[in-house]
Coordinates of C-alpha atoms in Angstrom, one line a residue:
M106 CA 0.0 0.0 0.0
V107 CA 2.9 2.4 0.9
Q108 CA 4.6 1.4 -2.4
E109 CA 1.5 2.2 -4.4
S110 CA 1.2 5.6 -2.8
Q111 CA 4.8 6.4 -3.5
N112 CA 4.3 5.4 -7.2
R113 CA 1.3 7.7 -7.5
L114 CA 3.3 10.6 -6.0
K115 CA 6.1 10.0 -8.5
H116 CA 3.6 9.8 -11.4
F117 CA 1.8 13.0 -10.2
A118 CA 5.2 14.8 -10.1
A119 CA 6.1 13.6 -13.6
L120 CA 2.7 14.8 -15.0
K121 CA 3.1 18.3 -13.3
S122 CA 6.5 18.6 -15.0
K123 CA 5.2 17.5 -18.4
Y124 CA 2.2 19.9 -18.3
Q125 CA 4.2 22.7 -16.6
A126 CA 2.2 22.7 -13.3
T127 CA 5.0 22.4 -10.8
Q128 CA 4.0 25.6 -9.1
Y129 CA 0.8 23.9 -7.8
Q130 CA 1.6 22.9 -4.2
D131 CA -0.8 20.1 -3.6
S132 CA 0.9 16.8 -4.3
L133 CA -1.7 14.4 -2.9
P134 CA -2.8 11.6 -5.2
V135 CA -6.4 12.6 -4.5
S136 CA -5.8 16.0 -5.9
L137 CA -8.2 17.4 -8.5
L138 CA -5.1 18.4 -10.6
Y139 CA -3.9 14.9 -10.6
L140 CA -7.2 13.7 -12.0
I141 CA -7.1 16.4 -14.8
L142 CA -3.5 15.6 -15.7
R143 CA -4.2 11.9 -15.9
K144 CA -7.1 12.5 -18.3
L145 CA -4.9 14.7 -20.5
D146 CA -2.2 12.0 -20.5
L147 CA -4.8 9.4 -21.7
G148 CA -5.9 11.8 -24.5
I149 CA -9.3 12.3 -22.9
E150 CA -10.8 15.7 -23.6
L151 CA -11.5 17.9 -20.6
I152 CA -14.9 19.2 -19.7
D153 CA -15.5 23.0 -19.4
L154 CA -15.6 22.7 -15.6
E155 CA -12.1 21.2 -15.5
S156 CA -10.7 23.8 -18.0
N157 CA -12.2 26.6 -15.9
W158 CA -10.7 25.2 -12.7
L159 CA -7.2 25.3 -14.3
G160 CA -7.8 29.0 -15.2
E161 CA -9.0 29.8 -11.8
S162 CA -6.0 28.0 -10.3
K163 CA -3.8 30.3 -12.4
L164 CA -2.3 27.3 -14.3
E165 CA -2.0 29.3 -17.6
E166 CA 1.1 27.5 -18.7
T167 CA -0.6 24.2 -18.2
L168 CA -3.5 25.5 -20.3
E169 CA -1.1 26.5 -23.1
V170 CA 0.6 23.1 -23.1
I171 CA -2.9 21.5 -23.4
K172 CA -3.7 23.9 -26.3
Q173 CA -0.5 23.1 -28.1
E174 CA -1.0 19.4 -27.6
Q175 CA -4.5 19.5 -28.9
Q176 CA -3.3 21.4 -32.0
Y177 CA -0.6 18.8 -32.5
R178 CA -3.1 16.0 -32.3
V179 CA -5.4 17.6 -34.8
Q180 CA -2.5 18.2 -37.2
E181 CA -1.1 14.7 -36.7
F182 CA -4.6 13.2 -37.2
G183 CA -4.7 15.0 -40.6
N184 CA -1.2 13.9 -41.5
L185 CA -2.1 10.3 -40.8
E186 CA -5.3 10.5 -42.8
F187 CA -3.4 12.1 -45.8
E188 CA -0.6 9.5 -45.6
F189 CA -3.2 6.7 -45.6
S190 CA -4.9 8.2 -48.6
K191 CA -1.6 8.3 -50.5
L192 CA -0.7 4.8 -49.6
K193 CA -4.1 3.5 -50.7
S194 CA -3.6 5.2 -54.1
K195 CA -0.1 3.9 -54.5
Y196 CA -1.0 0.3 -53.6
K197 CA -4.3 0.3 -55.6
A198 CA -6.6 0.0 -52.5
T199 CA -8.8 3.1 -53.0
K200 CA -12.0 1.1 -53.2
H201 CA -11.5 0.1 -49.5
D202 CA -13.3 3.1 -48.0
V203 CA -12.7 2.9 -44.3
S204 CA -11.2 5.2 -41.6
W205 CA -7.5 4.7 -41.0
E206 CA -8.2 4.5 -37.3
S207 CA -10.1 1.3 -37.4
S208 CA -8.8 -0.5 -40.5
R209 CA -6.1 -3.1 -40.7
L210 CA -5.2 -1.8 -44.1
Y211 CA -3.1 1.1 -42.9
F212 CA -0.8 -1.2 -41.0
I213 CA -0.5 -3.6 -44.0
L214 CA 0.3 -0.7 -46.4
L215 CA 2.9 0.6 -44.0
K216 CA 4.5 -2.9 -44.0
L217 CA 4.6 -2.9 -47.8
E218 CA 6.0 0.6 -47.9
S219 CA 8.9 -0.4 -45.6
G220 CA 9.7 -3.4 -47.7
N221 CA 8.4 -6.1 -45.3
S222 CA 6.6 -9.2 -46.5
L223 CA 3.0 -9.8 -45.4
S224 CA 1.9 -12.7 -43.3
D225 CA -0.4 -15.4 -44.7
S226 CA -3.3 -14.0 -42.6
E227 CA -2.7 -10.5 -44.1
V228 CA -2.6 -11.8 -47.6
K229 CA -5.9 -13.7 -46.9
W230 CA -7.4 -10.5 -45.5
L231 CA -6.6 -8.6 -48.7
R232 CA -8.2 -11.3 -50.9
S233 CA -11.3 -11.5 -48.7
N234 CA -11.8 -7.7 -49.1
G235 CA -11.4 -7.9 -52.9
L236 CA -8.0 -6.0 -52.9
Y237 CA -6.5 -8.3 -55.6
E238 CA -4.4 -5.5 -57.1
T239 CA -3.0 -4.7 -53.7
N240 CA -2.2 -8.3 -53.1
Q241 CA -0.4 -8.5 -56.5
I242 CA 1.7 -5.5 -55.6
A243 CA 2.5 -7.2 -52.3
Q244 CA 3.7 -10.3 -54.1
E245 CA 5.9 -8.0 -56.2
V246 CA 7.2 -6.2 -53.1
K247 CA 8.1 -9.6 -51.6
R248 CA 9.9 -10.7 -54.8
F249 CA 11.7 -7.3 -54.9
T250 CA 12.9 -7.7 -51.3
Q251 CA 14.1 -11.3 -52.1
L252 CA 16.0 -10.0 -55.1
K253 CA 17.6 -7.2 -53.1
Y254 CA 18.9 -9.7 -50.6
K255 CA 20.1 -12.1 -53.4
Y256 CA 21.9 -9.4 -55.4
K257 CA 23.2 -7.4 -52.4
A258 CA 21.1 -4.3 -52.8
T259 CA 19.4 -4.1 -49.4
Q260 CA 20.7 -0.7 -48.7
Y261 CA 18.4 0.7 -51.4
Q262 CA 15.3 1.8 -49.5
D263 CA 12.6 2.0 -52.1
S264 CA 10.7 -1.4 -52.3
Y265 CA 7.9 -0.4 -54.7
P266 CA 7.8 -2.6 -57.9
E267 CA 8.0 0.4 -60.2
S268 CA 11.5 1.1 -58.9
K269 CA 14.2 1.1 -61.6
L270 CA 16.2 -1.2 -59.3
Y271 CA 13.5 -3.8 -59.5
Q272 CA 13.6 -3.9 -63.3
I273 CA 17.4 -4.2 -63.1
L274 CA 17.3 -7.1 -60.6
K275 CA 14.7 -8.9 -62.7
K276 CA 17.1 -8.7 -65.6
L277 CA 19.9 -10.1 -63.4
E278 CA 17.7 -12.9 -62.3
V279 CA 17.4 -14.2 -65.9
T280 CA 21.0 -13.2 -66.7
E281 CA 19.9 -10.6 -69.2
S282 CA 22.4 -8.0 -70.1
L283 CA 22.0 -4.5 -68.7
S284 CA 22.2 -1.4 -70.8
N285 CA 24.9 1.2 -70.1
S286 CA 22.5 3.5 -68.5
E287 CA 21.3 0.8 -66.1
Y288 CA 24.8 -0.2 -65.2
N289 CA 25.7 3.5 -64.6
W290 CA 22.5 3.8 -62.4
L291 CA 23.9 1.1 -60.1
I292 CA 27.2 2.8 -59.8
N293 CA 25.6 6.2 -59.2
N294 CA 23.5 4.7 -56.4
E295 CA 26.6 3.0 -54.9
L296 CA 25.2 -0.5 -55.5
F297 CA 28.7 -1.7 -56.2
E298 CA 28.2 -5.3 -55.2
T299 CA 25.2 -5.6 -57.4
A300 CA 27.2 -4.2 -60.3
E301 CA 30.0 -6.7 -59.6
I302 CA 27.5 -9.6 -59.8
F303 CA 26.4 -8.3 -63.2
Q304 CA 30.0 -8.2 -64.4
Q305 CA 30.4 -11.8 -63.3
Q306 CA 27.3 -12.8 -65.2
E307 CA 28.6 -11.1 -68.3
S308 CA 32.0 -12.9 -68.0
V309 CA 30.2 -16.3 -67.7
K310 CA 28.1 -15.5 -70.8
E311 CA 31.1 -14.4 -72.9
T312 CA 32.8 -17.7 -72.1
H313 CA 29.6 -19.6 -72.9
F314 CA 29.2 -17.7 -76.2
A315 CA 32.8 -18.5 -77.2
Q316 CA 32.1 -22.2 -76.5
L317 CA 28.9 -22.2 -78.6
R318 CA 30.7 -20.5 -81.5
E319 CA 33.3 -23.2 -81.4
K320 CA 30.7 -26.0 -81.0
Y321 CA 28.5 -24.9 -83.9
Q322 CA 31.3 -23.7 -86.2
A323 CA 30.5 -20.0 -86.1
N324 CA 34.1 -18.8 -85.6
K325 CA 35.3 -18.7 -89.2
H326 CA 33.8 -15.3 -90.0
K327 CA 35.9 -12.4 -88.7
H328 CA 33.4 -9.8 -89.6
L329 CA 30.8 -11.1 -87.1
D330 CA 29.7 -9.1 -84.1
L331 CA 30.9 -11.2 -81.2
S332 CA 29.3 -9.0 -78.4
L333 CA 26.7 -10.5 -76.2
S334 CA 24.1 -8.2 -77.9
S335 CA 24.7 -9.9 -81.2
P336 CA 21.7 -11.9 -82.6
L337 CA 24.1 -14.9 -83.0
Y338 CA 24.3 -15.6 -79.2
P339 CA 20.5 -16.3 -78.7
I340 CA 20.5 -18.3 -82.0
L341 CA 23.3 -20.5 -80.8
Q342 CA 21.5 -20.8 -77.4
N343 CA 18.4 -22.0 -79.2
I344 CA 20.3 -24.6 -81.1
D345 CA 22.0 -25.8 -77.9
A346 CA 18.6 -26.0 -76.2
K347 CA 17.4 -28.3 -79.0
D348 CA 14.9 -25.7 -80.3
N349 CA 14.2 -25.5 -84.0
L350 CA 15.4 -22.4 -85.7
S351 CA 12.8 -20.0 -87.0
E352 CA 12.7 -18.7 -90.6
S353 CA 13.9 -15.3 -89.5
E354 CA 16.9 -16.9 -87.7
I355 CA 17.8 -19.0 -90.7
N356 CA 17.6 -15.9 -92.9
W357 CA 19.9 -14.0 -90.6
L358 CA 22.5 -16.8 -90.6
E359 CA 22.3 -16.9 -94.4
Q360 CA 22.9 -13.2 -94.6
Q361 CA 26.0 -13.5 -92.5
G362 CA 27.2 -16.4 -94.6
I363 CA 27.2 -18.9 -91.6
S364 CA 26.1 -21.9 -93.7
E365 CA 28.0 -24.4 -91.5
T366 CA 25.9 -23.5 -88.4
I367 CA 22.7 -23.8 -90.5
A368 CA 23.7 -27.3 -91.7
I369 CA 24.5 -28.4 -88.1
A370 CA 21.2 -27.0 -86.8
Q371 CA 19.1 -28.6 -89.5
E372 CA 20.8 -32.0 -89.1
L373 CA 20.2 -31.9 -85.3
E374 CA 16.5 -30.9 -86.0
Q375 CA 16.1 -33.8 -88.5
T376 CA 17.8 -36.2 -86.1
R377 CA 15.3 -35.2 -83.4
E378 CA 12.4 -35.6 -85.8
F379 CA 13.7 -39.0 -87.0
A380 CA 13.8 -40.2 -83.3
A381 CA 10.3 -38.9 -82.7
L382 CA 8.9 -40.6 -85.8
K383 CA 10.6 -43.9 -84.9
A384 CA 9.0 -43.7 -81.5
K385 CA 5.6 -42.8 -83.0
Y386 CA 5.6 -45.7 -85.5
K387 CA 7.1 -48.2 -83.0
A388 CA 10.3 -48.7 -85.0
T389 CA 12.9 -47.8 -82.3
E390 CA 14.6 -51.1 -82.9
Y391 CA 15.9 -49.6 -86.2
Q392 CA 19.4 -48.6 -85.1
D393 CA 20.4 -46.0 -87.8
S394 CA 19.6 -42.5 -86.4
S395 CA 21.1 -40.5 -89.3
P396 CA 18.7 -38.2 -91.1
K397 CA 20.4 -39.3 -94.3
S398 CA 18.8 -42.7 -93.8
H399 CA 16.2 -43.8 -96.4
F400 CA 14.1 -44.9 -93.5
Y401 CA 13.8 -41.3 -92.3
K402 CA 12.5 -40.2 -95.7
I403 CA 9.9 -43.1 -95.6
L404 CA 8.7 -42.1 -92.2
K405 CA 8.4 -38.4 -93.2
S406 CA 6.4 -39.5 -96.2
I407 CA 4.1 -41.6 -94.0
E408 CA 3.6 -38.7 -91.6
L409 CA 2.4 -36.6 -94.6
S410 CA 0.0 -39.4 -95.5
N411 CA 1.6 -40.0 -98.8
Q412 CA 1.5 -43.2 -100.8
L413 CA 4.5 -45.5 -100.4
G414 CA 6.5 -46.2 -103.5
E415 CA 7.6 -49.6 -104.6
Q416 CA 11.1 -48.9 -103.5
D417 CA 9.9 -47.9 -100.0
I418 CA 7.8 -51.0 -99.7
N419 CA 10.7 -53.3 -100.6
F420 CA 13.0 -51.4 -98.1
L421 CA 10.5 -52.1 -95.3
K422 CA 9.9 -55.7 -96.3
K423 CA 13.6 -56.5 -96.3
R424 CA 13.9 -55.1 -92.7
K425 CA 10.7 -56.9 -91.6
L426 CA 8.9 -53.6 -90.9
T427 CA 5.6 -54.8 -92.5
E428 CA 3.5 -53.2 -89.7
I429 CA 4.7 -49.8 -90.9
I430 CA 3.5 -50.7 -94.4
E431 CA 0.1 -51.4 -93.0
I432 CA 0.0 -48.2 -91.0
A433 CA 1.1 -46.2 -94.1
N434 CA -1.5 -47.9 -96.3
E435 CA -4.2 -47.1 -93.8
K436 CA -3.2 -43.5 -93.4
Y437 CA -3.1 -43.1 -97.2
A438 CA -6.6 -44.7 -97.5
S439 CA -7.9 -42.3 -94.8
T440 CA -6.4 -39.4 -96.8
L441 CA -8.3 -40.6 -99.9
K442 CA -11.5 -40.9 -97.9
S443 CA -11.1 -37.3 -96.7
K444 CA -10.5 -36.2 -100.2
I445 CA -13.7 -37.8 -101.2
D446 CA -15.6 -36.2 -98.3
L447 CA -14.4 -32.8 -99.5
R448 CA -15.9 -33.6 -102.9
E449 CA -12.6 -33.8 -104.6
L450 CA -12.1 -36.3 -107.4
L451 CA -9.6 -39.1 -107.2
N452 CA -7.1 -39.4 -110.1
E453 CA -6.3 -42.5 -112.0
S454 CA -3.2 -43.4 -110.0
E455 CA -5.2 -43.1 -106.7
I456 CA -7.9 -45.4 -108.1
D457 CA -5.3 -47.9 -109.3
W458 CA -3.8 -47.9 -105.8
L459 CA -7.2 -48.6 -104.2
Q460 CA -7.8 -51.5 -106.7
N461 CA -4.3 -52.9 -106.1
N462 CA -4.9 -52.8 -102.3
R463 CA -8.4 -54.2 -102.6
R464 CA -10.1 -51.1 -101.2
E465 CA -13.3 -51.5 -103.3
D466 CA -15.2 -49.9 -100.4
I467 CA -13.5 -46.6 -101.0
I468 CA -13.8 -46.9 -104.8
I469 CA -17.6 -47.4 -104.4
L470 CA -17.7 -44.5 -102.0
A471 CA -15.8 -42.2 -104.4
Q472 CA -18.1 -43.3 -107.3
Q473 CA -21.3 -42.6 -105.2
K474 CA -20.1 -39.2 -104.1
H475 CA -19.0 -38.3 -107.6
F476 CA -22.3 -39.6 -109.1
A477 CA -24.2 -37.3 -106.7
I478 CA -22.1 -34.3 -107.8
L479 CA -22.7 -35.1 -111.4
K480 CA -26.4 -35.6 -110.9
R481 CA -26.5 -32.1 -109.4
K482 CA -24.5 -30.7 -112.3
Y483 CA -26.7 -32.3 -114.9
R484 CA -29.9 -31.4 -112.9
L485 CA -30.9 -35.0 -112.5
I486 CA -31.0 -35.0 -108.7
Y487 CA -34.7 -35.6 -108.7
L488 CA -34.3 -38.9 -110.7
S489 CA -33.7 -42.3 -109.1
L490 CA -30.9 -43.4 -111.5
A491 CA -28.8 -46.6 -111.0
L492 CA -25.1 -46.0 -110.6
E493 CA -24.5 -48.1 -113.6
P494 CA -24.6 -47.3 -116.5
F495 CA -25.4 -43.6 -115.8
Y496 CA -22.3 -42.9 -113.8
A497 CA -20.2 -44.2 -116.6
I498 CA -22.2 -42.1 -119.1
M499 CA -21.7 -38.9 -117.1
V500 CA -18.0 -39.6 -116.5
K501 CA -17.5 -40.0 -120.3
L502 CA -19.3 -36.7 -120.9
E503 CA -17.1 -35.1 -118.3
K504 CA -14.0 -36.4 -120.1
K505 CA -15.5 -35.3 -123.4
Q506 CA -15.6 -38.9 -124.7
R507 CA -18.2 -40.0 -127.2
L508 CA -20.9 -42.4 -126.0
D509 CA -21.3 -45.9 -127.4
P510 CA -24.6 -46.4 -129.2
K511 CA -25.7 -48.7 -126.4
L512 CA -25.3 -45.9 -123.9
V513 CA -27.1 -43.5 -126.1
L514 CA -30.0 -45.9 -126.3
Q515 CA -30.1 -46.1 -122.5
L516 CA -30.3 -42.3 -122.3
M517 CA -33.1 -42.3 -124.8
E518 CA -35.0 -45.0 -122.8
E519 CA -34.8 -42.8 -119.7
E520 CA -35.8 -39.8 -121.8
L521 CA -32.6 -38.0 -120.9
L522 CA -32.1 -36.7 -124.4
S523 CA -35.1 -34.5 -124.4
P524 CA -34.4 -30.9 -125.6
G525 CA -32.9 -28.6 -123.0
G526 CA -31.7 -31.2 -120.5
E527 CA -28.2 -30.7 -119.3
I528 CA -27.1 -34.2 -120.1
A529 CA -28.7 -33.9 -123.6
L530 CA -26.8 -30.6 -124.2
A531 CA -23.5 -32.2 -123.1
Y532 CA -24.1 -35.2 -125.4
Y533 CA -25.1 -33.0 -128.4
R534 CA -22.2 -30.7 -127.9
L535 CA -19.8 -33.7 -127.9
E536 CA -21.4 -35.0 -131.1
A537 CA -21.2 -31.5 -132.7
E538 CA -17.5 -31.2 -131.9
F539 CA -16.8 -34.7 -133.2
Y540 CA -18.4 -34.2 -136.6
E541 CA -16.9 -30.8 -136.9
Q542 CA -13.4 -32.3 -136.2
E543 CA -14.2 -35.1 -138.7
F544 CA -15.0 -32.5 -141.3
H545 CA -11.6 -30.8 -140.8
R546 CA -9.8 -34.1 -140.6
T547 CA -11.4 -35.8 -143.7
G548 CA -12.8 -33.0 -145.7
N549 CA -16.2 -34.8 -145.9
K550 CA -18.6 -31.9 -146.3
W551 CA -21.6 -34.1 -145.4
D552 CA -20.3 -33.8 -141.8
I553 CA -21.1 -30.1 -141.9
P554 CA -25.0 -30.3 -141.8
T555 CA -24.6 -33.2 -139.2
A556 CA -22.4 -31.1 -137.0
S557 CA -24.6 -28.0 -137.5
S558 CA -27.7 -30.0 -136.5
Y559 CA -26.0 -31.1 -133.2
W560 CA -24.9 -27.6 -132.5
R561 CA -28.5 -26.5 -132.7
K562 CA -29.6 -29.3 -130.4
A563 CA -26.9 -28.2 -128.0
H564 CA -28.6 -24.7 -128.0
E565 CA -25.5 -23.2 -129.7
P566 CA -26.9 -21.9 -133.1
E567 CA -24.0 -19.4 -133.3
Q568 CA -21.6 -22.3 -133.7
A569 CA -23.9 -23.8 -136.4
L570 CA -23.9 -20.4 -138.3
K571 CA -20.1 -20.1 -138.0
L572 CA -19.7 -23.7 -139.4
T573 CA -22.1 -23.2 -142.3
N574 CA -20.8 -19.8 -143.3
L575 CA -19.5 -21.2 -146.6
D576 CA -19.4 -20.3 -150.3
L577 CA -21.8 -22.9 -151.6
N578 CA -20.8 -22.2 -155.2
Q579 CA -17.6 -24.2 -154.3
I580 CA -19.8 -27.2 -153.7
R581 CA -21.1 -29.2 -156.7
E582 CA -23.6 -31.5 -155.0
S583 CA -27.0 -29.9 -155.0
K584 CA -28.4 -32.2 -152.2
L585 CA -25.4 -31.2 -149.9
K586 CA -25.9 -27.5 -150.7
S587 CA -29.6 -27.8 -149.9
A588 CA -28.9 -29.7 -146.6
I589 CA -26.4 -27.0 -145.5
S590 CA -28.9 -24.2 -146.4
V591 CA -31.7 -25.9 -144.5
T592 CA -29.6 -26.3 -141.3
R593 CA -28.2 -22.8 -141.6
G594 CA -31.8 -21.4 -142.0
A595 CA -32.9 -23.4 -139.0
A596 CA -30.0 -21.8 -137.0
F597 CA -31.2 -18.4 -138.1
R598 CA -34.7 -19.3 -137.0
D599 CA -33.3 -20.5 -133.6
M600 CA -32.0 -16.9 -133.2
D601 CA -35.3 -15.3 -134.3
N602 CA -33.8 -14.1 -137.5
L603 CA -36.7 -15.1 -139.7
A604 CA -35.7 -13.0 -142.7
D605 CA -32.4 -14.8 -143.1
A606 CA -34.0 -18.1 -142.2
E607 CA -36.5 -17.7 -145.1
I608 CA -33.7 -16.8 -147.6
C609 CA -31.8 -20.0 -146.7
A610 CA -35.0 -22.1 -147.0
K611 CA -35.8 -20.7 -150.5
K612 CA -32.2 -21.3 -151.6
A613 CA -32.4 -24.9 -150.3
M614 CA -35.6 -25.3 -152.5
E615 CA -33.7 -24.1 -155.5
Y616 CA -30.8 -26.5 -154.8
H617 CA -33.0 -29.5 -154.3
P618 CA -36.7 -28.9 -155.1
D619 CA -37.7 -32.5 -154.3
S620 CA -36.4 -32.5 -150.7
H621 CA -39.1 -32.0 -148.1
Q622 CA -36.8 -30.4 -145.5
P623 CA -36.7 -26.8 -147.0
Y624 CA -40.6 -26.8 -147.1
T625 CA -40.8 -28.1 -143.6
L626 CA -38.5 -25.2 -142.5
M627 CA -40.7 -22.7 -144.4
G628 CA -43.8 -24.0 -142.7
A629 CA -42.1 -23.4 -139.3
I630 CA -41.0 -19.9 -140.3
C631 CA -44.6 -19.0 -141.3
Y632 CA -46.0 -20.4 -138.0
D633 CA -43.4 -18.2 -136.2
K634 CA -44.8 -15.2 -138.2
S635 CA -48.4 -16.3 -137.1
D636 CA -49.2 -16.9 -140.8
Y637 CA -50.6 -20.3 -140.1
E638 CA -52.5 -20.9 -143.3
K639 CA -49.4 -20.2 -145.4
G640 CA -47.4 -22.4 -143.0
D641 CA -49.9 -25.3 -143.6
Y642 CA -49.4 -24.8 -147.3
W643 CA -45.6 -25.3 -147.0
Y644 CA -46.2 -28.3 -144.7
E645 CA -48.4 -29.8 -147.3
Q646 CA -45.7 -29.3 -149.9
A647 CA -43.3 -31.1 -147.6
I648 CA -45.7 -34.1 -147.3
R649 CA -46.0 -34.2 -151.1
R650 CA -42.2 -34.5 -151.2
G651 CA -42.0 -37.4 -148.8
A652 CA -42.4 -36.0 -145.3
K653 CA -44.6 -38.2 -143.1
P654 CA -47.8 -36.5 -141.9
E655 CA -47.2 -37.6 -138.3
D656 CA -43.6 -36.0 -138.6
I657 CA -45.2 -32.8 -139.8
D658 CA -47.7 -32.9 -136.9
D659 CA -44.7 -33.4 -134.5
E660 CA -43.0 -30.4 -136.1
R661 CA -46.2 -28.3 -135.5
K662 CA -46.1 -29.4 -131.9
R663 CA -42.4 -28.4 -131.5
V664 CA -43.1 -25.0 -133.1
V665 CA -46.0 -24.3 -130.6
R666 CA -44.0 -25.6 -127.6
S667 CA -40.9 -23.5 -128.5
T668 CA -42.9 -20.3 -129.1
K669 CA -41.7 -17.8 -126.4
D670 CA -44.6 -15.4 -126.7
E671 CA -47.5 -16.6 -124.6
N672 CA -50.2 -14.8 -126.7
K673 CA -48.7 -16.2 -129.9
R674 CA -48.7 -19.7 -128.5
H675 CA -52.3 -19.3 -127.4
E676 CA -53.2 -18.1 -130.9
A677 CA -51.4 -21.0 -132.6
A678 CA -53.2 -23.5 -130.3
E679 CA -56.6 -22.0 -131.1
Y680 CA -55.9 -22.1 -134.8
L681 CA -55.0 -25.8 -134.7
L682 CA -57.9 -26.8 -132.5
K683 CA -60.3 -25.1 -134.9
K684 CA -58.5 -26.8 -137.8
D685 CA -58.9 -30.3 -136.3
S686 CA -59.7 -30.5 -132.6
K687 CA -59.2 -34.3 -132.4
R688 CA -56.0 -34.4 -134.4
Y689 CA -54.5 -31.5 -132.4
S690 CA -56.0 -32.2 -129.0
W691 CA -52.6 -31.8 -127.4
A692 CA -53.0 -28.0 -128.1
K693 CA -55.6 -27.7 -125.4
S694 CA -52.9 -27.9 -122.7
Y695 CA -51.5 -24.6 -124.1
L696 CA -54.9 -22.9 -123.9
K697 CA -55.1 -24.0 -120.3
K698 CA -51.6 -22.7 -119.5
S699 CA -52.5 -19.3 -121.0
Q700 CA -55.7 -19.1 -118.9
D701 CA -53.8 -20.1 -115.7
N702 CA -51.2 -17.4 -116.4
G703 CA -53.9 -14.8 -117.0
K704 CA -55.4 -15.4 -113.6

């Protein structure tokens, strides 16, 4: 009890000295002044009664000390708040809007600012409060501090990741060369031990560079830049690390004339590829690892899904590597399947390979896919046609090969040679080209009207006119001149040039008056002109000269069907029905079509 009383007396005396109240005589622990001074020392604000008492007790100096202390506290409070705001901005923590007095953040940021690492619980606290950027900076600060210890730069106070020293130390960590300005920065900041470590690194790299130049034969060229900043050093490092050279690196070596290094690098690359291919195709028992080996070329070809040649197959058989032959064949077959799926055509050598390897399944697949493509091309997709013989027919047409009479008959049976059909046009075009070539080859002028007729059926009357543009006076045979004139006039008619068509028809009559063909042509021309009675007259003349009545009726039907003008077609149909409604009953369909179109 006595000791406690003495301690209070000492404490009271100390407080009176601190707050300049030593003139106050009362030194009892129960003194009112002792209570006031203890409150002040604890930072507790005085009430008015207490402040007044100090004034009344003439303790003005004490009041002044209290006033100064309060001002200091207000100023210091502001300073702390300002520093906290700056630290939050610096360490990307501005979204954490709390008072510095109650937040753990102030303490954490001060730890970072002083270069200290955070505890696990502090890192966890940052994450739980969504301060991921702050945490990232903290990790960088930690790494920076570790690098400063490692590279003897702890005397440098700044630990913020944006410091120039941090960038330098990161370079040293990966043994990257420093620039002259960076090295001078170390010297200017008296980081001599750090600079010495850099010099040691450079010395090691120079030795390594020299060894690599020797190893990869890059020492023969005196003009080369042998500094560590030369592109040659990282290129040689890549080679030594078993990395393949890039195109730009090869180009640089070629520009420097370092062909020996390129050859070594490429051989190493091929050796690695050879080993990988042997492992892939389970041929590691094959001892030769040189990329010059024929086996390497075979494996590369297989990797590209190419077909094995006879020499390659014999090579593999002799070395009992038949499993690789099977793998190669399967890969090549898959490649052909993919080609078919992409709607690409197989060439003859590919089909021969499939036949020789008994892959009829792929051949049939190729034919089916190609058949579907050709059906679309020839607009036959709606027809259910058998693969044979129609696939063979269309393949011949694609290759511009003439059809055998048997195949033509099958087209006729399926009504695939009707006018205007794509397959019919292709067939007629081939026939036209054949007879035109025969004319030029043999000089047989009877091939001219035949070829012209096919050109017209192929819907190419221009070619017929070009072929028949002849001086008929040079031809003696009247029948031939008449036949050429008729087919030429028909071509003019196809192009709606009725005037020239009529001239040709009349010339044909002059050349061969007994032929029914010129008269048939005249009948069609008159029908085109809507002069039906005169057309019938010419048709009658054709019948008198040997034309069959049913053929003339078919001609009338063709004329009406091919008439482009709807009104004229209707007019012709009405005329024929009035003429003989039973004989020309087919014309009713054209009346119906006209009525339907008029609705």
